[in-house]
Tab-separated table of C-alpha atoms and ligand atoms in Angstrom:
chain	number	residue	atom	x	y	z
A	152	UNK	CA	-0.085	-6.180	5.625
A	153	UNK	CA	-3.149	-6.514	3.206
A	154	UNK	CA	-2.795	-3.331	0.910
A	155	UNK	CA	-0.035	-1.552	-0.591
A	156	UNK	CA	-1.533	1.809	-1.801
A	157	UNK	CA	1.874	4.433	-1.070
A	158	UNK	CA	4.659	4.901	1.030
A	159	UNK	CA	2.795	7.356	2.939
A	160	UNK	CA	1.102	4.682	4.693
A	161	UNK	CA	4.305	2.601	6.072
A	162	UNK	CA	6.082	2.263	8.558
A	163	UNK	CA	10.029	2.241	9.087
A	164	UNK	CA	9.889	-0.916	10.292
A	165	UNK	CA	7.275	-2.533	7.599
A	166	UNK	CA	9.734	-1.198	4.994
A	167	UNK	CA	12.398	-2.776	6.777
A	168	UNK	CA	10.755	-6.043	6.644
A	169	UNK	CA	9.837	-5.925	2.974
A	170	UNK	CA	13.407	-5.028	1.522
A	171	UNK	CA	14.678	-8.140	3.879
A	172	UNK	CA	12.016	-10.178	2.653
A	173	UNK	CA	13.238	-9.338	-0.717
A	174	UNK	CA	16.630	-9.965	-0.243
A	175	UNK	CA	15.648	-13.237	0.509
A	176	UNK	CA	13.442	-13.514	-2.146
A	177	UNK	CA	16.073	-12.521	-4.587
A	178	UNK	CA	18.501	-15.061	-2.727
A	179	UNK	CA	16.190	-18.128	-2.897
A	180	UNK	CA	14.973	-17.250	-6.476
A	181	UNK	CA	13.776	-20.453	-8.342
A	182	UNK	CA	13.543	-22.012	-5.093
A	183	UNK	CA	10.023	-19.872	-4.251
A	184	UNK	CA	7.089	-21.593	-1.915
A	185	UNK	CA	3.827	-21.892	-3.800
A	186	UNK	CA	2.969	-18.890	-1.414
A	187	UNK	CA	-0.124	-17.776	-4.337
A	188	UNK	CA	-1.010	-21.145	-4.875
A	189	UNK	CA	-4.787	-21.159	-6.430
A	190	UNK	CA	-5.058	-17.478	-6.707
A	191	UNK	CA	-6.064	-15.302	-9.360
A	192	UNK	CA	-4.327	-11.414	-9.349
A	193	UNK	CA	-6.132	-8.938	-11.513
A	194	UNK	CA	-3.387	-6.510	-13.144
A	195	UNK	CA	-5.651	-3.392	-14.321
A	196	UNK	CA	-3.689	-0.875	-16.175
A	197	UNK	CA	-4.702	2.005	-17.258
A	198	UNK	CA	-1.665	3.488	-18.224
A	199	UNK	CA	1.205	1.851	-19.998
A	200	UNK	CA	3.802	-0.014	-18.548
A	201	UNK	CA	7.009	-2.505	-19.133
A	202	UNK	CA	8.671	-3.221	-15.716
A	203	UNK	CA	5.800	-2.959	-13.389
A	204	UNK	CA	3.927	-4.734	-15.650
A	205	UNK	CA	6.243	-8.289	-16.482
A	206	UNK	CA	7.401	-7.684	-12.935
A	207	UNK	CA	4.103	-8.917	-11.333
A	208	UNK	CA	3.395	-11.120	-13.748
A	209	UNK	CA	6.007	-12.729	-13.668
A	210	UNK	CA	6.137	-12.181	-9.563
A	211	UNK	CA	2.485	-13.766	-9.312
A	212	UNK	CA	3.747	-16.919	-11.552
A	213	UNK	CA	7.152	-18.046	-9.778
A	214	UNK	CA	4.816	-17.187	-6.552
A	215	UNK	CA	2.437	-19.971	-7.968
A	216	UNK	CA	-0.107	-18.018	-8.604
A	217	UNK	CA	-2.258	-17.021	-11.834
A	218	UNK	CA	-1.445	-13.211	-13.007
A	219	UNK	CA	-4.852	-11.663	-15.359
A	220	UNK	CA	-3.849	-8.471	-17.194
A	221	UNK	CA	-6.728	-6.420	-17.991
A	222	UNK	CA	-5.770	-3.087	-19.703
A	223	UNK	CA	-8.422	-0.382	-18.904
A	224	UNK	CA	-9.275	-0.121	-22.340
A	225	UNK	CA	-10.581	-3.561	-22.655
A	226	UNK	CA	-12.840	-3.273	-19.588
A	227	UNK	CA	-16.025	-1.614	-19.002
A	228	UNK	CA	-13.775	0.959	-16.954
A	229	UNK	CA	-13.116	2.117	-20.238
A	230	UNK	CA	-16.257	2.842	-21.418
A	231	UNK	CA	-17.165	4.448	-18.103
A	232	UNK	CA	-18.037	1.832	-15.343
A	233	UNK	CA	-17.913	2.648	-12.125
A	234	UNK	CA	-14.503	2.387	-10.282
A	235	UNK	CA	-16.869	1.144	-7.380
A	236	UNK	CA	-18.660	-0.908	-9.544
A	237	UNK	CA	-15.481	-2.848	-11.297
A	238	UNK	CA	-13.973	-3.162	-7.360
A	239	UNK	CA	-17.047	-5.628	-6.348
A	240	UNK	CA	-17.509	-7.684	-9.479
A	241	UNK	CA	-13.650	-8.741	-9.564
A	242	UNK	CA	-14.020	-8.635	-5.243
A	243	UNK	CA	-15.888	-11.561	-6.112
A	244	UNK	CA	-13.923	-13.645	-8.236
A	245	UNK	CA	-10.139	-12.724	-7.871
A	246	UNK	CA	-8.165	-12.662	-5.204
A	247	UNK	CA	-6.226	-9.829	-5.349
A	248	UNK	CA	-5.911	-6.521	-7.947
A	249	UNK	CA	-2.827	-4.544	-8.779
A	250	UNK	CA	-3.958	-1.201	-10.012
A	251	UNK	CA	-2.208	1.472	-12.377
A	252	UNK	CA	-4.192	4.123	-12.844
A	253	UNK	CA	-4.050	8.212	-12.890
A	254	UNK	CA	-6.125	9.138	-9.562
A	255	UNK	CA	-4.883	8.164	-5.979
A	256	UNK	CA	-8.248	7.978	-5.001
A	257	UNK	CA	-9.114	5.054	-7.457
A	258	UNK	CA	-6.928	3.170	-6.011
A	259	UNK	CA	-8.381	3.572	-2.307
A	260	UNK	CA	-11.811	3.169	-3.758
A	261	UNK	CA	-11.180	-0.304	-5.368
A	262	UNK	CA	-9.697	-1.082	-2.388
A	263	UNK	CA	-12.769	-0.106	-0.283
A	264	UNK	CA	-15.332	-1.631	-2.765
A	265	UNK	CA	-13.411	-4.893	-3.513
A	266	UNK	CA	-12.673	-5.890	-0.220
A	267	UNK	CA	-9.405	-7.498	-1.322
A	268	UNK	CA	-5.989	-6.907	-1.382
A	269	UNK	CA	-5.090	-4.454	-3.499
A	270	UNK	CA	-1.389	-3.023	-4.935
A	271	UNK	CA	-0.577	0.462	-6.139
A	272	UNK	CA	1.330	0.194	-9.284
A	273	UNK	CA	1.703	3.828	-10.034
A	274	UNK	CA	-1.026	6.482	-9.760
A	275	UNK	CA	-0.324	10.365	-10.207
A	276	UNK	CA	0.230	10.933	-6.206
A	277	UNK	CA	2.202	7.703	-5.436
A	278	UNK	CA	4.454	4.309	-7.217
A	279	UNK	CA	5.633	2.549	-3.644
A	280	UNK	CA	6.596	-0.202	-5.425
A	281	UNK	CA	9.538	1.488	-7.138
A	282	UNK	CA	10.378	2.685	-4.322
A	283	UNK	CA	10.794	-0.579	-2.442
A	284	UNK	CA	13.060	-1.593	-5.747
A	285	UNK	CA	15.268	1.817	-5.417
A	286	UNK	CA	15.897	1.343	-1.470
A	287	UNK	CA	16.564	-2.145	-2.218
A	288	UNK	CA	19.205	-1.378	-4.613
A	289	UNK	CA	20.502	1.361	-2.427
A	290	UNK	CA	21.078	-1.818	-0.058
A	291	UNK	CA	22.570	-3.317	-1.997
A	292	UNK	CA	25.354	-0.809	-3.655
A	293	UNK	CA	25.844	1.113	-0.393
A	294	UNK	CA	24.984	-1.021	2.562
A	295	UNK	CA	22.258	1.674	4.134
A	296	UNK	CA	20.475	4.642	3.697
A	297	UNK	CA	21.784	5.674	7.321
A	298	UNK	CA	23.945	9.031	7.005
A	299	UNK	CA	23.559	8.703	3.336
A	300	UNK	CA	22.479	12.033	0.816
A	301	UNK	CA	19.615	11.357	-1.829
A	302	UNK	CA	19.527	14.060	-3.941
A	303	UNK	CA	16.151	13.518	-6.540
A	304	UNK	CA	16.767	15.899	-9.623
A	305	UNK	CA	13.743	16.538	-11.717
A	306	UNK	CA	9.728	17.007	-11.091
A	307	UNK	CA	9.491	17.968	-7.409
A	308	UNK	CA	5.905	16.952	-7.051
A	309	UNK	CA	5.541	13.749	-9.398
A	310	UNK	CA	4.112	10.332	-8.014
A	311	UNK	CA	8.203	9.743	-7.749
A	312	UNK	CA	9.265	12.423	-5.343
A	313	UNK	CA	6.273	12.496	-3.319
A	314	UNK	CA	6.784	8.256	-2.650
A	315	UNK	CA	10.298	9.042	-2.114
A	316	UNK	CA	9.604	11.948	0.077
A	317	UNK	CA	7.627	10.293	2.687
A	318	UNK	CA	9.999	7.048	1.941
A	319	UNK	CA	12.659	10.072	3.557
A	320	UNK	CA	10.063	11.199	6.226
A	321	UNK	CA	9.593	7.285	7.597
A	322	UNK	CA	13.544	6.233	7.023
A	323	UNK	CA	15.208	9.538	8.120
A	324	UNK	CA	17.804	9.649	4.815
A	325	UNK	CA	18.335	13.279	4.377
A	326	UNK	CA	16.266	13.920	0.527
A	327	UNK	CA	17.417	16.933	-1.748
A	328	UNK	CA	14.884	17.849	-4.057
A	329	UNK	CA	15.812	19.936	-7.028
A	330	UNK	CA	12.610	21.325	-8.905
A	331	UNK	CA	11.350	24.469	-11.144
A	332	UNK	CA	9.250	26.762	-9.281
A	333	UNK	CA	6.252	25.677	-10.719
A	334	UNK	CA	7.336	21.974	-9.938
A	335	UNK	CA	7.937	22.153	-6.186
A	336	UNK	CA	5.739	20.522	-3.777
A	337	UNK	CA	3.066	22.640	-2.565
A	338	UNK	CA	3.401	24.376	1.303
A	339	UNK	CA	0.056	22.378	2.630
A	340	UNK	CA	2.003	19.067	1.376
A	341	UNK	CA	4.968	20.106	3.289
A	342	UNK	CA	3.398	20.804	5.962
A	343	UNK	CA	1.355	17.477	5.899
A	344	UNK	CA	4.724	15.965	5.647
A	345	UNK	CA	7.181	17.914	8.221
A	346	UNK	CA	9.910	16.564	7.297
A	347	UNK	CA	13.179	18.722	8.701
A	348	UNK	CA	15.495	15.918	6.284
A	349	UNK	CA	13.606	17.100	2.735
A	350	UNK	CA	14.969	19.804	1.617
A	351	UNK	CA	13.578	21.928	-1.651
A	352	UNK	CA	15.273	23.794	-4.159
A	353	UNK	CA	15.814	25.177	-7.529
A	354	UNK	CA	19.508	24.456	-7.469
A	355	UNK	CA	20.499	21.179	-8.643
A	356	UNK	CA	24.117	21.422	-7.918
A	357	UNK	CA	23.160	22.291	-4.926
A	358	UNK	CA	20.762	19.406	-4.257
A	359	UNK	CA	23.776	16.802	-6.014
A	360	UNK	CA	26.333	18.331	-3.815
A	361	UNK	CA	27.731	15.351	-1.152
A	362	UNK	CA	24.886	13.393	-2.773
A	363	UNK	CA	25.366	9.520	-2.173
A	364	UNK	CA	22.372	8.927	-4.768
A	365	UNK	CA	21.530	11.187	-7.423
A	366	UNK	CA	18.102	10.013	-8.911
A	367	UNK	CA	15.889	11.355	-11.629
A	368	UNK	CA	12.838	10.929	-13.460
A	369	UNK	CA	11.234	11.703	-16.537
A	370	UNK	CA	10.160	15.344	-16.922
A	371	UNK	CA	6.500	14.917	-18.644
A	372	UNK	CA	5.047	12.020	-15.923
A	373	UNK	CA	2.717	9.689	-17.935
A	374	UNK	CA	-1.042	11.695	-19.003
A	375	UNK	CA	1.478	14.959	-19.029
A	376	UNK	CA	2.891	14.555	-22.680
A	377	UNK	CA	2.345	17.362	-25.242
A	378	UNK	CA	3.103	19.729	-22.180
A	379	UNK	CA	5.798	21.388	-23.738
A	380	UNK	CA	5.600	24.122	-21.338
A	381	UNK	CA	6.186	22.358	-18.473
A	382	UNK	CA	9.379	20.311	-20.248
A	383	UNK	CA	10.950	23.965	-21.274
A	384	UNK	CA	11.082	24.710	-17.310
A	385	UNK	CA	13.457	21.617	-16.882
A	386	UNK	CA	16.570	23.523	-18.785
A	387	UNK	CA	19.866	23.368	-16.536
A	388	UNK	CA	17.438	20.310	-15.055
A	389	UNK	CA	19.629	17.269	-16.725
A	390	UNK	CA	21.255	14.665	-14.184
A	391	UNK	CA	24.485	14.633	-16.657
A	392	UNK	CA	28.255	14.500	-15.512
A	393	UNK	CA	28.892	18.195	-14.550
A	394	UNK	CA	26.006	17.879	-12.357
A	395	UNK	CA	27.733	14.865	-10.894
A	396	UNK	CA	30.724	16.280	-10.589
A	397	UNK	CA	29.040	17.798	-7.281
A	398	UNK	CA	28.257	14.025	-5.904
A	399	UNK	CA	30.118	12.812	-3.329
A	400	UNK	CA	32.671	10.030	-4.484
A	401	UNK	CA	31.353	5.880	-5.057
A	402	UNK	CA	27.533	8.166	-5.597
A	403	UNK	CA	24.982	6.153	-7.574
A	404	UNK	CA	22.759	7.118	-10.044
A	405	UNK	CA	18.587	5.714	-9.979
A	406	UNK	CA	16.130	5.875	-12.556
A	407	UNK	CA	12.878	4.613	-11.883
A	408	UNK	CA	13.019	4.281	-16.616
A	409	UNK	CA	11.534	4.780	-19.302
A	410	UNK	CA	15.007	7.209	-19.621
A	411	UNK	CA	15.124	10.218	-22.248
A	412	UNK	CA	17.996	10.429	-22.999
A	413	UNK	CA	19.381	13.989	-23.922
A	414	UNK	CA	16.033	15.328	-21.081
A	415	UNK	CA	16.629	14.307	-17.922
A	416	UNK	CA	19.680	12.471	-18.287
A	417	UNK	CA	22.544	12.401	-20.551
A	418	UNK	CA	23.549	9.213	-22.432
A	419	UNK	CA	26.688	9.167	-20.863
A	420	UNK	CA	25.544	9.274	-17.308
A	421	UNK	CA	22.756	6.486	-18.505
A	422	UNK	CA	25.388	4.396	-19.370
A	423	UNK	CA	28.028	4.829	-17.319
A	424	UNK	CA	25.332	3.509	-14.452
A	425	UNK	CA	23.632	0.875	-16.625
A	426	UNK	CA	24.780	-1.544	-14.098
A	427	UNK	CA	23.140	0.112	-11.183
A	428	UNK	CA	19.932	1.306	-13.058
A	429	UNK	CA	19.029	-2.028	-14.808
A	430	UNK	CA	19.486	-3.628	-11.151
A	431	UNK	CA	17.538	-1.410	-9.974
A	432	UNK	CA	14.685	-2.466	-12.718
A	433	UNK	CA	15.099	-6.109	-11.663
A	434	UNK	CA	14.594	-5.312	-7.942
A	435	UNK	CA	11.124	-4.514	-9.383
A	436	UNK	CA	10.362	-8.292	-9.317
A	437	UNK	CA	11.918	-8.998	-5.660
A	438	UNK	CA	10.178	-6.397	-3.993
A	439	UNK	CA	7.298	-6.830	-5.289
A	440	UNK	CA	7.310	-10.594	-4.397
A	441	UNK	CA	8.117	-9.555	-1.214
A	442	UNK	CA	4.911	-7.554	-1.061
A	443	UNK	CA	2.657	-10.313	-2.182
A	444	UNK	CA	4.095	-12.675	0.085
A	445	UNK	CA	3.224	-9.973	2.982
A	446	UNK	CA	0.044	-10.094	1.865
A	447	UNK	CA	-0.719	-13.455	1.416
A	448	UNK	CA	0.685	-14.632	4.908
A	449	UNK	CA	-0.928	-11.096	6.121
A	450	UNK	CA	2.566	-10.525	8.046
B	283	CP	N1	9.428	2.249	-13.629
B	283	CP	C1	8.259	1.771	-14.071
B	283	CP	O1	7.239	1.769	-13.342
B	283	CP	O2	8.283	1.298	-15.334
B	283	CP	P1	7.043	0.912	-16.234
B	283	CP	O3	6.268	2.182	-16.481
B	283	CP	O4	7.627	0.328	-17.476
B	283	CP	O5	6.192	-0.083	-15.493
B	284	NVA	N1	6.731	9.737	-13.098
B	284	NVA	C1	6.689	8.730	-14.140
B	284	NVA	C2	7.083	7.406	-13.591
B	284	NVA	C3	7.158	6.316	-14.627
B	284	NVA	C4	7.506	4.996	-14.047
B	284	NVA	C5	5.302	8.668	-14.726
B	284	NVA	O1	4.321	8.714	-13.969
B	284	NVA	O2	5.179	8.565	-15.952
């Protein structure tokens, strides 16, 4: 592969070969080739970040290579430059760029312009790299996805759900999404996707009933906050354990973090699942090794 930009774009089988690569990866840690050896990644954020941040950097450095965090503010992007414009100055000079940034189409564009490899690290439409980490860990606590229920409680139509619903679409895991109205997926993106497996509805006990993995989000997605509106809509919305009491027995719980506590989840049910959740945030780092070693060896 040579980009990463969503989920959309994969295959079943290149996802299979990622989350083995990163089993391996995770295996062999400390033992890692010097697979980036004399490169230089460009990390440009534009949004905040703790675990998709560290994760590459520190990804890029056991990898051998040389990790450059430019925050969006700091660069001409942030005074207005050209997306186009930033994409074939750093085409030039580094070898690869791992974007965060609000617009999907940003991402493509650098992509385009630079000419190099280039990593989605969360836009508005898509984050594929947490969802290599979250099938990972599903891997890993359940064996498979095969036969399994995902049930996704929260904002139907965030960069979260959509990556996980085409991650559905391209694995065949039946999906329950449980949204407000207003926070469902629209029909023409359904219909892009036809996906028979994803289902939609208002009903979270309904969505977290049989569920193998209940996983949630935050309600306000990052450049949302101060949308009070939109939070109020998420009452009766709160992965806590009376909605898990509907989960089928040995379910998991995901979240992608930052939590709320007392929003979309409970402190209990945060707790109680620590163990799977903070995995989950380490599997950040293997999978997205795993990418940048598909990239490098263009495999
Ligand atoms: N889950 C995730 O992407 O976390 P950060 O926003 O801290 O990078
Ligand atoms: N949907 C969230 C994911 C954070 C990792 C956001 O975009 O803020």
């Amino acid at each position: 592969m040579n980009q990463l930009l969503s989920i959309e774009e994969l295959s079943a089988k290149d996802l299979e070969r990622l989350l083995d690569s990163a089993e391996y990866l995770k295996r062999q840690r400390g033992r890692d080739g010097q697979t980036l050896a004399g490169q230089t990644w460009a990390l440009i954020f534009t949004k905040s970040s703790t675990r998709t941040r560290v994760s590459f950097e520190v990804g890029i450095r056991e990898l051998g290579g040389f990790p450059m965090f430019l925050s969006g503010n700091d660069i001409q992007l942030g005074r207005g430059e050209p997306i186009k414009d930033t994409a074939r100055v750093l085409g030039r000079m580094v070898h690869g760029a791992i974007i965060r940034t609000f617009a999907q189409q940003d991402v493509v564009d650098f992509a385009e312009f630079s000419g190099i490899p280039t990593i989605n690290a969360l836009t508005d439409d898509e984050h594929p790299c947490q969802i290599l980490a979250d099938l990972l860990t599903i891997r890993e606590k359940l064996g498979t996805w095969e036969g399994k229920k995902v049930a996704f409680i929260g904002d139907g139509f965030s960069n979260m759900t959509i990556s996980w619903m085409w991650a559905a679409k391209r694995l065949g895991f039946e999906l329950a999404v449980a949204s407000p109205v207003s926070c469902q997926p629209p029909a023409d993106f359904l219909a892009k996707l036809d996906a028979a497996n994803v289902t939609i509805t208002t009903d979270p006990a309904a969505a977290a009933k049989g569920a193998d993995v209940v996983n949630t989000d935050v309600w306000l997605s990052m450049g949302q906050e101060g949308q009070k509106e939109k939070e109020l809509e998420f009452a009766g919305f709160q992965v806590n354990s009376e909605l898990l009491a509907h989960a089928a027995p040995g379910h998991i719980v995901l979240h992608c973090l930052p939590a709320y506590r007392g929003k979309e989840i409970s402190e209990e049910v945060l707790e109680l699942h620590a163990g799977t959740i903070f995995q989950q945030a380490e599997n950040r780092l293997h999978a997205q090794k795993a990418v940048l070693v598909a990239i490098a060896r263009k495999s």
